[in-house]
mmCIF file of C-alpha atoms in Angstrom:
data_model
loop_
_atom_site.group_PDB
_atom_site.id
_atom_site.type_symbol
_atom_site.label_atom_id
_atom_site.label_comp_id
_atom_site.label_asym_id
_atom_site.label_seq_id
_atom_site.Cartn_x
_atom_site.Cartn_y
_atom_site.Cartn_z
ATOM 1 C CA PHE A 220 -19.497 -23.339 13.998
ATOM 2 C CA LYS A 221 -18.600 -26.863 15.043
ATOM 3 C CA GLY A 222 -15.136 -26.921 13.524
ATOM 4 C CA GLY A 223 -13.596 -27.931 10.237
ATOM 5 C CA LYS A 224 -12.777 -25.881 7.187
ATOM 6 C CA TYR A 225 -13.981 -22.329 6.739
ATOM 7 C CA ILE A 226 -13.335 -19.555 4.210
ATOM 8 C CA GLU A 227 -11.968 -16.104 4.935
ATOM 9 C CA TYR A 228 -13.082 -13.665 2.233
ATOM 10 C CA ASP A 229 -11.567 -10.186 1.875
ATOM 11 C CA ALA A 230 -14.026 -8.165 -0.227
ATOM 12 C CA PHE A 231 -11.674 -5.239 -0.820
ATOM 13 C CA GLU A 232 -8.864 -7.439 -2.140
ATOM 14 C CA ASN A 233 -11.414 -9.875 -3.657
ATOM 15 C CA THR A 234 -9.436 -12.804 -2.303
ATOM 16 C CA ALA A 235 -10.523 -15.940 -0.480
ATOM 17 C CA ILE A 236 -8.515 -18.517 1.437
ATOM 18 C CA TYR A 237 -9.561 -21.472 3.522
ATOM 19 C CA ARG A 238 -8.379 -22.406 6.968
ATOM 20 C CA GLU A 239 -9.308 -25.129 9.414
ATOM 21 C CA SER A 240 -10.373 -25.038 13.040
ATOM 22 C CA LYS A 241 -10.507 -28.243 15.053
ATOM 23 C CA THR A 242 -12.309 -26.650 18.001
ATOM 24 C CA GLY A 243 -14.732 -24.377 16.154
ATOM 25 C CA GLU A 244 -12.975 -21.277 17.452
ATOM 26 C CA ILE A 245 -11.650 -18.735 14.962
ATOM 27 C CA THR A 246 -9.043 -16.125 15.813
ATOM 28 C CA LEU A 247 -8.848 -13.037 13.599
ATOM 29 C CA GLU A 248 -6.465 -10.121 13.717
ATOM 30 C CA LEU A 249 -8.123 -7.196 11.958
ATOM 31 C CA LEU A 250 -6.224 -4.023 11.200
ATOM 32 C CA PRO A 251 -7.995 -0.636 11.161
ATOM 33 C CA TYR A 252 -10.338 -0.171 8.137
ATOM 34 C CA HIS A 253 -10.268 -3.921 7.351
ATOM 35 C CA SER A 254 -13.026 -6.503 7.372
ATOM 36 C CA ILE A 255 -13.180 -10.234 6.709
ATOM 37 C CA VAL A 256 -16.251 -12.336 5.902
ATOM 38 C CA ILE A 257 -16.224 -15.842 7.406
ATOM 39 C CA ILE A 258 -18.056 -18.530 5.402
ATOM 40 C CA SER A 259 -18.666 -21.995 6.815
ATOM 41 C CA GLY A 260 -21.042 -24.886 6.357
ATOM 42 C CA GLU A 261 -21.976 -26.502 3.062
ATOM 43 C CA VAL A 262 -19.558 -24.650 0.766
ATOM 44 C CA SER A 263 -17.137 -25.784 -1.920
ATOM 45 C CA PHE A 264 -13.428 -25.388 -1.220
ATOM 46 C CA GLU A 265 -12.465 -26.572 -4.710
ATOM 47 C CA ASN A 266 -11.171 -23.251 -6.099
ATOM 48 C CA VAL A 267 -10.017 -21.750 -2.806
ATOM 49 C CA ALA A 268 -6.347 -21.801 -1.811
ATOM 50 C CA ALA A 269 -5.189 -22.809 1.636
ATOM 51 C CA GLY A 270 -4.277 -19.893 3.879
ATOM 52 C CA LYS A 271 -0.596 -19.524 4.645
ATOM 53 C CA VAL A 272 1.093 -17.843 7.552
ATOM 54 C CA LEU A 273 3.671 -15.490 6.093
ATOM 55 C CA SER A 274 6.909 -15.323 7.999
ATOM 56 C CA VAL A 275 9.437 -12.535 7.438
ATOM 57 C CA GLU A 276 13.057 -13.648 7.326
ATOM 58 C CA SER A 277 14.663 -10.218 6.967
ATOM 59 C CA THR A 278 13.771 -6.567 6.431
ATOM 60 C CA LYS A 279 15.780 -3.920 4.633
ATOM 61 C CA GLU A 280 14.970 -0.221 4.624
ATOM 62 C CA ILE A 281 15.241 1.364 1.183
ATOM 63 C CA ASN A 282 17.369 4.460 0.880
ATOM 64 C CA ALA A 283 16.673 5.353 -2.737
ATOM 65 C CA GLU A 284 16.798 8.539 -4.767
ATOM 66 C CA TYR A 285 13.206 9.523 -5.605
ATOM 67 C CA ASP A 286 12.159 11.553 -8.633
ATOM 68 C CA ILE A 287 9.031 13.292 -7.360
ATOM 69 C CA SER A 288 6.498 14.751 -9.799
ATOM 70 C CA ILE A 289 3.096 16.294 -9.107
ATOM 71 C CA ALA A 290 -0.199 16.686 -10.968
ATOM 72 C CA ARG A 291 -2.924 18.914 -9.534
ATOM 73 C CA GLY A 292 -6.527 17.759 -9.245
ATOM 74 C CA ASN A 293 -7.484 14.867 -11.513
ATOM 75 C CA SER A 294 -4.894 15.748 -14.127
ATOM 76 C CA ASP A 295 -2.353 13.172 -15.248
ATOM 77 C CA ASP A 296 0.027 15.842 -16.569
ATOM 78 C CA PHE A 297 2.872 15.443 -14.092
ATOM 79 C CA ILE A 298 5.539 18.097 -13.686
ATOM 80 C CA THR A 299 8.861 17.516 -11.962
ATOM 81 C CA TYR A 300 8.871 18.749 -8.379
ATOM 82 C CA VAL A 301 12.139 17.556 -6.807
ATOM 83 C CA LYS A 302 14.720 14.773 -6.821
ATOM 84 C CA THR A 303 15.574 13.704 -3.286
ATOM 85 C CA SER A 304 16.626 10.815 -1.080
ATOM 86 C CA SER A 305 14.508 12.204 1.789
ATOM 87 C CA LEU A 306 10.781 11.623 1.688
ATOM 88 C CA ILE A 307 8.837 14.813 2.386
ATOM 89 C CA ASN A 308 5.356 15.969 3.341
ATOM 90 C CA ILE A 309 4.204 17.700 0.137
ATOM 91 C CA THR A 310 1.550 19.714 2.001
ATOM 92 C CA SER A 311 3.843 21.025 4.735
ATOM 93 C CA ALA A 312 4.165 24.793 5.151
ATOM 94 C CA LYS A 313 7.573 24.825 3.417
ATOM 95 C CA ASN A 314 6.368 22.838 0.397
ATOM 96 C CA ILE A 315 2.864 23.182 -1.159
ATOM 97 C CA PRO A 316 0.333 23.415 1.709
ATOM 98 C CA ASP A 317 -2.656 23.793 -0.641
ATOM 99 C CA PHE A 318 -1.731 20.891 -2.938
ATOM 100 C CA SER A 319 -4.449 18.421 -3.901
ATOM 101 C CA GLY A 320 -3.860 15.799 -6.556
ATOM 102 C CA HIS A 321 -1.359 13.083 -7.401
ATOM 103 C CA ILE A 322 2.271 12.771 -6.305
ATOM 104 C CA ARG A 323 4.414 10.373 -8.323
ATOM 105 C CA TYR A 324 7.561 8.759 -6.930
ATOM 106 C CA ASP A 325 10.000 6.989 -9.267
ATOM 107 C CA ALA A 326 12.915 5.085 -7.802
ATOM 108 C CA GLU A 327 15.204 2.143 -8.392
ATOM 109 C CA VAL A 328 15.545 -0.521 -5.731
ATOM 110 C CA GLU A 329 17.913 -3.425 -5.350
ATOM 111 C CA ILE A 330 16.285 -6.812 -4.746
ATOM 112 C CA GLU A 331 18.551 -9.433 -3.180
ATOM 113 C CA ASP A 332 16.203 -12.442 -3.339
ATOM 114 C CA ASP A 333 13.073 -12.787 -5.481
ATOM 115 C CA LYS A 334 11.509 -15.878 -3.849
ATOM 116 C CA GLY A 335 9.178 -13.983 -1.505
ATOM 117 C CA VAL A 336 9.176 -10.184 -1.491
ATOM 118 C CA ILE A 337 6.864 -7.682 0.212
ATOM 119 C CA LEU A 338 7.178 -3.942 -0.422
ATOM 120 C CA ASP A 339 6.005 -1.986 2.634
ATOM 121 C CA LEU A 340 5.569 1.735 1.904
ATOM 122 C CA GLY A 341 5.191 2.728 5.548
ATOM 123 C CA TYR A 342 3.138 5.910 6.055
ATOM 124 C CA VAL A 343 1.199 7.130 3.011
ATOM 125 C CA GLY A 344 -1.109 10.144 2.875
ATOM 126 C CA GLU A 345 -3.563 9.080 1.466
ATOM 127 C CA THR A 346 -3.914 6.375 -1.242
ATOM 128 C CA ALA A 347 -1.109 4.495 -3.011
ATOM 129 C CA GLU A 348 -1.008 2.961 -6.486
ATOM 130 C CA LEU A 349 2.057 0.811 -7.192
ATOM 131 C CA TYR A 350 3.849 -0.121 -10.422
ATOM 132 C CA VAL A 351 6.846 -2.458 -10.397
ATOM 133 C CA ASN A 352 9.000 -2.595 -13.537
ATOM 134 C CA GLY A 353 6.141 -0.914 -15.409
ATOM 135 C CA VAL A 354 3.529 -3.457 -14.283
ATOM 136 C CA TYR A 355 0.517 -2.358 -12.225
ATOM 137 C CA SER A 356 0.853 -4.053 -8.832
ATOM 138 C CA GLY A 357 -2.155 -2.858 -6.854
ATOM 139 C CA THR A 358 -3.800 0.024 -5.027
ATOM 140 C CA LYS A 359 -4.168 0.523 -1.292
ATOM 141 C CA LEU A 360 -6.644 2.970 0.202
ATOM 142 C CA PHE A 361 -5.626 2.479 3.824
ATOM 143 C CA PRO A 362 -2.828 0.960 5.897
ATOM 144 C CA PRO A 363 -0.952 -1.262 5.829
ATOM 145 C CA TYR A 364 0.424 -0.114 2.494
ATOM 146 C CA SER A 365 2.102 -3.463 1.830
ATOM 147 C CA PHE A 366 2.270 -5.207 -1.542
ATOM 148 C CA ASP A 367 3.371 -8.720 -2.455
ATOM 149 C CA ILE A 368 5.716 -8.048 -5.387
ATOM 150 C CA THR A 369 7.253 -11.527 -5.584
ATOM 151 C CA ASN A 370 6.143 -12.180 -9.170
ATOM 152 C CA LYS A 371 6.961 -8.655 -10.363
ATOM 153 C CA VAL A 372 10.635 -8.377 -9.400
ATOM 154 C CA CYS A 373 13.930 -9.976 -10.322
ATOM 155 C CA LYS A 374 17.243 -10.109 -8.500
ATOM 156 C CA GLY A 375 19.159 -6.882 -8.969
ATOM 157 C CA LYS A 376 17.820 -3.454 -9.910
ATOM 158 C CA ASN A 377 14.064 -2.954 -10.209
ATOM 159 C CA LYS A 378 12.023 0.160 -10.948
ATOM 160 C CA ILE A 379 9.182 1.152 -8.683
ATOM 161 C CA ARG A 380 6.612 3.866 -9.231
ATOM 162 C CA VAL A 381 4.225 4.927 -6.495
ATOM 163 C CA ILE A 382 1.415 7.363 -7.201
ATOM 164 C CA VAL A 383 -0.021 8.862 -4.028
ATOM 165 C CA SER A 384 -3.282 10.798 -4.144
ATOM 166 C CA ASN A 385 -4.671 13.037 -1.430
ATOM 167 C CA HIS A 386 -8.112 14.626 -1.015
ATOM 168 C CA ASN A 387 -9.119 18.043 -2.328
ATOM 169 C CA GLY A 388 -9.633 19.509 1.134
ATOM 170 C CA TYR A 389 -6.093 20.909 1.059
ATOM 171 C CA GLU A 390 -6.990 23.107 -1.903
ATOM 172 C CA ARG A 391 -10.666 23.798 -1.189
ATOM 173 C CA ARG A 392 -11.085 24.500 2.477
ATOM 174 C CA ASP A 393 -14.656 25.287 3.428
ATOM 175 C CA ALA A 394 -15.987 26.977 6.559
ATOM 176 C CA PHE A 395 -15.942 23.679 8.453
ATOM 177 C CA SER A 396 -12.468 22.508 7.461
ATOM 178 C CA LYS A 397 -10.406 25.700 7.278
ATOM 179 C CA TYR A 398 -9.186 25.249 10.852
ATOM 180 C CA LEU A 399 -8.724 21.471 10.726
ATOM 181 C CA LEU A 400 -5.244 20.030 10.871
ATOM 182 C CA PHE A 401 -4.947 17.596 7.963
ATOM 183 C CA GLU A 402 -2.531 14.697 7.946
ATOM 184 C CA ALA A 403 0.697 14.758 5.948
ATOM 185 C CA SER A 404 0.486 14.107 2.206
ATOM 186 C CA GLY A 405 2.664 11.881 0.085
ATOM 187 C CA LEU A 406 4.892 8.881 0.597
ATOM 188 C CA LEU A 407 6.630 9.323 3.944
ATOM 189 C CA GLY A 408 7.848 5.794 4.614
ATOM 190 C CA PRO A 409 9.970 4.332 5.862
ATOM 191 C CA VAL A 410 9.918 2.202 2.705
ATOM 192 C CA LYS A 411 11.058 -1.360 3.388
ATOM 193 C CA ILE A 412 11.611 -4.589 1.520
ATOM 194 C CA LYS A 413 10.592 -7.661 3.515
ATOM 195 C CA TYR A 414 11.970 -11.003 2.443
ATOM 196 C CA LEU A 415 9.813 -13.998 3.329
ATOM 197 C CA LYS A 416 11.060 -17.375 4.531
#
């Protein structure tokens, strides 16, 4: 690569941006489980947006009341589990250690500025599907569980719904996994709103 424009393609997010390198050197910061495809040479940049460096102006931890419901297996018949302001490990010994399925979190959050807003769910065990004000806003299979919700929110109160799904190993332990220590299940946070500059 001799320098100039190049494309960074994220296959999981199905997004592409272009950047420019004057020296031909490219610096990437890859998080665990992530990959980026670099495309250079004789390519068209016509429908590709320029890459931006996002800068966080302020961060606010959300202390909301969560309505938590559960649905076992692949069912979508949720039943109320608990209403709490403390996020909990659903598969801990004092909750439901053999639970496998979907855990739904409904909460209301206050948004102070809607010009650039990232919702960071913190720790999630294991996948997270997000709805903001009833609109599907993405799915994350691995960290970071961060979502750009700028175009989904308004100033003031907004409704969020997170559906977390774990694997069926909690319910169906086999001879190989019955002694394994599995990670915590559910939304454990801390949940934060990040406002961009």
